[in-house]
mmCIF file of C-alpha atoms in Angstrom:
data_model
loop_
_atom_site.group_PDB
_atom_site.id
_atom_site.type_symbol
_atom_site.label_atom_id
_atom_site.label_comp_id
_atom_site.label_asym_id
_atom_site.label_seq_id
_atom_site.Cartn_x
_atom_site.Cartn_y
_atom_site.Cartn_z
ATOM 1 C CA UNK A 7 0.000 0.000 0.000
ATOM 2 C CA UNK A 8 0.979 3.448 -1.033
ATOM 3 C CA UNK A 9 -0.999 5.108 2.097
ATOM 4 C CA UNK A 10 -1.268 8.784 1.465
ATOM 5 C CA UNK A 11 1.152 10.462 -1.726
ATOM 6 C CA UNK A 12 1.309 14.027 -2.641
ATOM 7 C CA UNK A 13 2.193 15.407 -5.931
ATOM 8 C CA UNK A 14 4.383 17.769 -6.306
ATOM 9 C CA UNK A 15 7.166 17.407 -3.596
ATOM 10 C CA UNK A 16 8.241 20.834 -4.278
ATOM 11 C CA UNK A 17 7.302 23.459 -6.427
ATOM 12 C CA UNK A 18 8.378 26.977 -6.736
ATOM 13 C CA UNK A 19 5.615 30.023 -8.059
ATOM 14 C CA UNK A 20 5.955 33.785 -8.573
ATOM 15 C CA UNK A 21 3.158 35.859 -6.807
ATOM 16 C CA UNK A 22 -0.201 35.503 -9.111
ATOM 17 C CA UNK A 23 0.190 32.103 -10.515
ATOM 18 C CA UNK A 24 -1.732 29.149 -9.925
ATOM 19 C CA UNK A 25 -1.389 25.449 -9.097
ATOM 20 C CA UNK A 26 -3.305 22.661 -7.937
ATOM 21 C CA UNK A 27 -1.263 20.066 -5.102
ATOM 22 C CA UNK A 28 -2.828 17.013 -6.043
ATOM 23 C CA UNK A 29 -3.705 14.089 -2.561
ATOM 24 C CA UNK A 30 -4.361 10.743 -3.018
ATOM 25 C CA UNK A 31 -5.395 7.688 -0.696
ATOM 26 C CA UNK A 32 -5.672 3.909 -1.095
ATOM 27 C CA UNK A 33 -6.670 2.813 2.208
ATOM 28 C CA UNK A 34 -10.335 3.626 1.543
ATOM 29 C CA UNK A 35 -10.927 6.486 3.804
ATOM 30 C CA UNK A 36 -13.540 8.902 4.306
ATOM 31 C CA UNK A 37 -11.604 11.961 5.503
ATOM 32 C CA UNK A 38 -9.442 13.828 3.860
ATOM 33 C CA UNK A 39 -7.182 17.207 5.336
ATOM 34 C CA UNK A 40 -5.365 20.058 4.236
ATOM 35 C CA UNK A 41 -2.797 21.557 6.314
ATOM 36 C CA UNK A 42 0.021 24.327 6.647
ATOM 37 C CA UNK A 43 2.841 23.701 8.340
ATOM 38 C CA UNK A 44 5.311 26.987 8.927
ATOM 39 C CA UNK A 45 7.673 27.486 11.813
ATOM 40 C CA UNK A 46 6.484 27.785 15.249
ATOM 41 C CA UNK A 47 2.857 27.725 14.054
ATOM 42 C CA UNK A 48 2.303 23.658 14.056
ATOM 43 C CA UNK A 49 -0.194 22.373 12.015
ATOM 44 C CA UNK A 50 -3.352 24.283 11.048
ATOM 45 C CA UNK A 51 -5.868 22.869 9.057
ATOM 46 C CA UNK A 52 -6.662 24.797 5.546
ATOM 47 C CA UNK A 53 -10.256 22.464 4.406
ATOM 48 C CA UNK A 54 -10.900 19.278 5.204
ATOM 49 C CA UNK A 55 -13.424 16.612 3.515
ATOM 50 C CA UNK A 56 -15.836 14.099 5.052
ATOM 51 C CA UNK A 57 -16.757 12.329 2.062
ATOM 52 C CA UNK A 58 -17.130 12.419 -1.514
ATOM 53 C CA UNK A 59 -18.277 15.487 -3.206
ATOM 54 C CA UNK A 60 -18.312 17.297 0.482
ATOM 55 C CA UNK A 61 -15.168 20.078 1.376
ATOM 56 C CA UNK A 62 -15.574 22.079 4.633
ATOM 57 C CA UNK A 63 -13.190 24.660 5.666
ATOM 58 C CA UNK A 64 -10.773 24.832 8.586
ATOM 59 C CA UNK A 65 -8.990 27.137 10.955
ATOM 60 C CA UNK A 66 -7.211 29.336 7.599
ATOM 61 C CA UNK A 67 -8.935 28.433 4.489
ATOM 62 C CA UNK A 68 -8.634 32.003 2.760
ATOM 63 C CA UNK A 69 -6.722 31.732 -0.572
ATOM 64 C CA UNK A 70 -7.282 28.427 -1.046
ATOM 65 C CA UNK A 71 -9.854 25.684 -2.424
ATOM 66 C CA UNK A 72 -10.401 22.411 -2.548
ATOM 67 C CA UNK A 73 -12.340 19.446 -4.611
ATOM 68 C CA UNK A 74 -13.163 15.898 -3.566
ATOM 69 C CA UNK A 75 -14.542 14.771 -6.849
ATOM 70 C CA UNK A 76 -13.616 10.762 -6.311
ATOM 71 C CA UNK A 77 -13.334 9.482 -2.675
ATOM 72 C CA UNK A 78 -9.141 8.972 -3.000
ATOM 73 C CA UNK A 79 -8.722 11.839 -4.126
ATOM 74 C CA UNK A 80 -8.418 15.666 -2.676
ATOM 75 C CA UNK A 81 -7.228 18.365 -4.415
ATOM 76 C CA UNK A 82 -5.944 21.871 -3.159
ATOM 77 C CA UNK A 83 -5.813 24.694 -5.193
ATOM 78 C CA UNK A 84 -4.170 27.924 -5.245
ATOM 79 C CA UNK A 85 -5.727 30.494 -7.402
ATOM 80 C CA UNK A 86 -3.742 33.510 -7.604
ATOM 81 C CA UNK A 87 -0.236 32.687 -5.514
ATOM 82 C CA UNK A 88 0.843 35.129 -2.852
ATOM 83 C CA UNK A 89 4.378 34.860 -0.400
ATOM 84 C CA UNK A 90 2.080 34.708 2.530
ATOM 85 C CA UNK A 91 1.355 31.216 1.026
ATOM 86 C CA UNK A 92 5.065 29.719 1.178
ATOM 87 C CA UNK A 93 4.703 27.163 3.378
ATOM 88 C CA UNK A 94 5.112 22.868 3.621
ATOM 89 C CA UNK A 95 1.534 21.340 2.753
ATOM 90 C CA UNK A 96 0.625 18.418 4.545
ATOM 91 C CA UNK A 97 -2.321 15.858 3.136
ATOM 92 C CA UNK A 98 -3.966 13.344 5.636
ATOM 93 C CA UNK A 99 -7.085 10.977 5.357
ATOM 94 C CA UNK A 100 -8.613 8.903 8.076
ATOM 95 C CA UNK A 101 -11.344 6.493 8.419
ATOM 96 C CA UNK A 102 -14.785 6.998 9.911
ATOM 97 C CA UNK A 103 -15.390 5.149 13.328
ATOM 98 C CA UNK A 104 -18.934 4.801 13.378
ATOM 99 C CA UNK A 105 -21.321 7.234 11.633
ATOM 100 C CA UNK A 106 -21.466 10.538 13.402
ATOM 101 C CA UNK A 107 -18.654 11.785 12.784
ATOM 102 C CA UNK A 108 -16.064 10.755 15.486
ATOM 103 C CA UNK A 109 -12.590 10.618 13.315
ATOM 104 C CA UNK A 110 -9.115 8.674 15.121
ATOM 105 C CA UNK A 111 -5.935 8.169 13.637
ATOM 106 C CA UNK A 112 -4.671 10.677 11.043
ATOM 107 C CA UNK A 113 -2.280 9.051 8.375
ATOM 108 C CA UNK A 114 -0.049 11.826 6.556
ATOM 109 C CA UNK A 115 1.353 12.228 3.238
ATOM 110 C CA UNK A 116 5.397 13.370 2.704
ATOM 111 C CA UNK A 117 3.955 16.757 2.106
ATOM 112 C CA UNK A 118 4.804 19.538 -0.680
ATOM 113 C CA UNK A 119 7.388 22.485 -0.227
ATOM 114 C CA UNK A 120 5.529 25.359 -1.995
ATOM 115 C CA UNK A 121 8.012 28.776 -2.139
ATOM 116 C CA UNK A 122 5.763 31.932 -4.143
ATOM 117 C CA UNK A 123 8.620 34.866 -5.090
ATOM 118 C CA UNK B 8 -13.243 24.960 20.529
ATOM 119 C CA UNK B 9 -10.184 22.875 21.179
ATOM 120 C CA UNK B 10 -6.278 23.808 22.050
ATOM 121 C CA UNK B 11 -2.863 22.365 22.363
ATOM 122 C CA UNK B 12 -0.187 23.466 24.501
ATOM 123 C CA UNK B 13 3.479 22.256 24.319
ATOM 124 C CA UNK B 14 5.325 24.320 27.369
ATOM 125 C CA UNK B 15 9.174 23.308 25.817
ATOM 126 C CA UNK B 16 10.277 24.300 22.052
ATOM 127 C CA UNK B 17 13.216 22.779 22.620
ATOM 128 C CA UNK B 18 14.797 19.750 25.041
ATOM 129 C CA UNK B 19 17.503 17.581 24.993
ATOM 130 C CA UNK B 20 18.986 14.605 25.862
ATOM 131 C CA UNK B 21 21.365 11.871 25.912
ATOM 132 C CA UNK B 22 21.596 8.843 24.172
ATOM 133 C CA UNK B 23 19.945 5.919 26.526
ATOM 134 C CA UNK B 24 18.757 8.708 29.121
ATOM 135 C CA UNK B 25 14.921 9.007 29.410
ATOM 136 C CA UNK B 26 13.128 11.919 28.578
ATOM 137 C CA UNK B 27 9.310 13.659 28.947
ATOM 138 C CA UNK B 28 7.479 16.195 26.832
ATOM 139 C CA UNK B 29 4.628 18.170 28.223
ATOM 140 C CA UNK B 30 1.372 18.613 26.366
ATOM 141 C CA UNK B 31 -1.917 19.927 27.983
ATOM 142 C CA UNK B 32 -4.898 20.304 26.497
ATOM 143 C CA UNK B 33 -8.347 21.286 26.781
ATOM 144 C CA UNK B 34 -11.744 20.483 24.882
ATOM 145 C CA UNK B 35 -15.726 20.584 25.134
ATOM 146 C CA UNK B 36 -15.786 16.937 23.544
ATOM 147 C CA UNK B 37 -16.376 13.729 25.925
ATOM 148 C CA UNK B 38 -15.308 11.108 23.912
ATOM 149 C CA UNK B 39 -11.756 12.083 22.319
ATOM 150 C CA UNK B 40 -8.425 11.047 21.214
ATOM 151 C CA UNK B 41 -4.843 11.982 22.395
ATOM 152 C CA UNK B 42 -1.868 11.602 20.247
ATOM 153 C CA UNK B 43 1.830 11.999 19.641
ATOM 154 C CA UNK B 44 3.234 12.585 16.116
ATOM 155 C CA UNK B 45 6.737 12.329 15.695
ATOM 156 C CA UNK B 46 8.260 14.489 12.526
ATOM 157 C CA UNK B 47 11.859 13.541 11.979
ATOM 158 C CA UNK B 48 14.069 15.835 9.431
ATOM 159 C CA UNK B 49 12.757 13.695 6.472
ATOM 160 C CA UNK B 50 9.672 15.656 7.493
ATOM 161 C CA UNK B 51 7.033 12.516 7.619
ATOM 162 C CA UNK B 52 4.476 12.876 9.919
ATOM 163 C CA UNK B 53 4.545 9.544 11.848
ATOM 164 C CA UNK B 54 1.552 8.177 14.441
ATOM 165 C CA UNK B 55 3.819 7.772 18.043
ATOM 166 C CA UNK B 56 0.840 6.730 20.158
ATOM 167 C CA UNK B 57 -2.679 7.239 20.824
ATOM 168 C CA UNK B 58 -4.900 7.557 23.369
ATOM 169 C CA UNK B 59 -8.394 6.845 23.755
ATOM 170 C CA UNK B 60 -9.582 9.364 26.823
ATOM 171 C CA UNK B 61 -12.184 7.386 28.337
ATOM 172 C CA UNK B 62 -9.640 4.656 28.827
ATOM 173 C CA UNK B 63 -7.259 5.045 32.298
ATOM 174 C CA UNK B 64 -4.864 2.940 31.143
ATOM 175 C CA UNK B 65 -2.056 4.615 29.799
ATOM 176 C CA UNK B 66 -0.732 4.152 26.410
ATOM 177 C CA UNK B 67 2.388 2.737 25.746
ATOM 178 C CA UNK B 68 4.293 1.681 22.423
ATOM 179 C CA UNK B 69 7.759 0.310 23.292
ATOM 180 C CA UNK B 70 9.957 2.455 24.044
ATOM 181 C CA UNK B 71 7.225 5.109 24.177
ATOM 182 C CA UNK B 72 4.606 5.671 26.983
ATOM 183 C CA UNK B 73 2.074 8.476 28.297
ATOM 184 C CA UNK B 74 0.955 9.745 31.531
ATOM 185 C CA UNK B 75 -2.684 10.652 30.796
ATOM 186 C CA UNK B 76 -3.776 12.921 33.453
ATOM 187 C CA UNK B 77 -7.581 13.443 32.294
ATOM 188 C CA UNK B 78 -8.841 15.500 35.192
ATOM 189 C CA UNK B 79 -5.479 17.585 34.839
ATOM 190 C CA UNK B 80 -5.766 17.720 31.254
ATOM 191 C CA UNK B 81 -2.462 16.518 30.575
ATOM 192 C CA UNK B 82 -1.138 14.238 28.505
ATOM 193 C CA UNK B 83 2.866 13.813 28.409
ATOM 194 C CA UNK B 84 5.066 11.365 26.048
ATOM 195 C CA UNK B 85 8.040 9.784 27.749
ATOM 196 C CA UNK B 86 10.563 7.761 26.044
ATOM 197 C CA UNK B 87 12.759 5.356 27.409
ATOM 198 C CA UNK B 88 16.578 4.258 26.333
ATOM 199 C CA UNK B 89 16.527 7.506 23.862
ATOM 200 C CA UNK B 90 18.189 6.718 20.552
ATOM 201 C CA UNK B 91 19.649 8.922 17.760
ATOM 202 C CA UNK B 92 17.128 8.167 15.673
ATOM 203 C CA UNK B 93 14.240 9.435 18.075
ATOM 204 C CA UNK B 94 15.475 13.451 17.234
ATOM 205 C CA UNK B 95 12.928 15.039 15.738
ATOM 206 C CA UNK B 96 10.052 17.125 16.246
ATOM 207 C CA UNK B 97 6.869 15.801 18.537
ATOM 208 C CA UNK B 98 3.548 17.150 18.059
ATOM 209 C CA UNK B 99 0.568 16.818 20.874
ATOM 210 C CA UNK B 100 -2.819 16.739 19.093
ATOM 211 C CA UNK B 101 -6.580 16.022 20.235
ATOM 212 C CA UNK B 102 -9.310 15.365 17.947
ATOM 213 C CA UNK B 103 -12.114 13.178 18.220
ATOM 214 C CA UNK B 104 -16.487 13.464 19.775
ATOM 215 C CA UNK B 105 -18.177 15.637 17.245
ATOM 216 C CA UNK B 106 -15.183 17.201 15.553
ATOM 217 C CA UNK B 107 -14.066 15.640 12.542
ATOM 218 C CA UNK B 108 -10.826 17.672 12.811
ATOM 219 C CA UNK B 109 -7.640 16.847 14.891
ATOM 220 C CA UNK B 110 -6.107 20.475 16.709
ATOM 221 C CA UNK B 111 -1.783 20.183 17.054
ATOM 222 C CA UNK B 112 0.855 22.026 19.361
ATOM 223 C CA UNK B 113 3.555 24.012 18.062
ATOM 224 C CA UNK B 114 5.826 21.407 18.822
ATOM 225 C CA UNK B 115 8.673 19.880 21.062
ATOM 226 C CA UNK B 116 12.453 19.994 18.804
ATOM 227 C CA UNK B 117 13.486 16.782 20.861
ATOM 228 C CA UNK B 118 17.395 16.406 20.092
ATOM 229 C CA UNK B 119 19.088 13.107 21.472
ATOM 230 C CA UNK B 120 23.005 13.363 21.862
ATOM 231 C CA UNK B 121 25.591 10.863 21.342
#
């Protein structure tokens, strides 16, 4: 099993441009993440999915969106690049315990290095 | 709402010494998880150990255990016989009841020294 990829592992922009960071799961689960990861900050979630066709957003979700068109798949886009945005993205998926909603174990992709000039 | 608090940005310690990172927390949820992620300079996020808070028993994975202090809200990682290989950033995170969505520290730079 693959578990969670990420393509690209690094990519470089100048301010304005777009790009889509492409997530993908094969351990058939329902949740799907989006994070940021920049020093001293942690982890914050960008949008997050809890199934198919379904995208919510998170804690900083401005400047960003996101498509969960087949359930292995979540895709984060960038529409118009800014330096605020350099950062190291981080994809996760996790399964659903019971219906409800209660989510465990996150499993994480290698995550992307994005630098916008 | 949910937060994570890790106390120490930094610690250190030598090879085959033990060593504990702090991590409080607090939440609204009743039925929640507790976990450790361990990112090492490759910069994989790796599962440590997990909690399940309406079990007392701690946690423990090898070399790895918690103290789960529910009432405290506290929820530290020690790890035993410290090897080079266990440098790396730790991250604290809850998640878990009706929140799909799991809330990290900042993070604990854990550097072990030969």
């Amino acid at each position: 099993n693959a578990g969670v990829t990420q393509t690209p592992k690094f990519r470089v922009l100048k301010t304005g441009q777009s790009m889509t960071l492409l997530c993908a799961q094969d351990m058939n689960h329902e949740y799907m993440y989006w994070y940021r990861q920049d020093p001293g900050m942690g982890l914050r979630l960008i949008h997050y999915s809890v199934g198919e066709g379904t995208t919510a957003k998170g804690e900083v979700p401005d400047g960003y969106n996101v498509s969960r068109l087949k359930k292995q798949n979540f895709l984060l886009g960038l529409e118009s690049a800014a330096p605020s945005q350099t950062s190291v993205y981080f994809c996760a998926s996790s399964y659903e315990l019971r219906a409800g909603g209660h989510t465990d174990t996150q499993y994480f992709g290698p995550g992307t290095r994005l630098t916008v000039l | 709402a949910q937060t994570v608090t890790q106390s120490q940005p930094e610690m250190s310690v030598q090879e085959a010494e033990t060593v504990t990172l702090s991590c409080t927390y607090d939440t609204s949820e009743s039925n929640y998880y507790l976990f450790w992620y361990k990112q090492p300079p490759s910069r994989q996020m790796i599962l440590v150990i997990r909690q399940e808070a309406y079990k007392q028993q701690n946690a423990t994975e090898n070399r790895f255990s918690v103290n789960f202090q529910k009432a405290a809200k506290s929820f530290s990682l020690k790890i035993s016989d410290s090897q080079l290989g266990d440098t790396a950033m730790y991250f604290c995170a809850t998640g878990g009841g009706s929140n799909y969505k799991l809330t990290f520290g900042k993070g604990t730079l854990l550097t072990v020294n030969p």
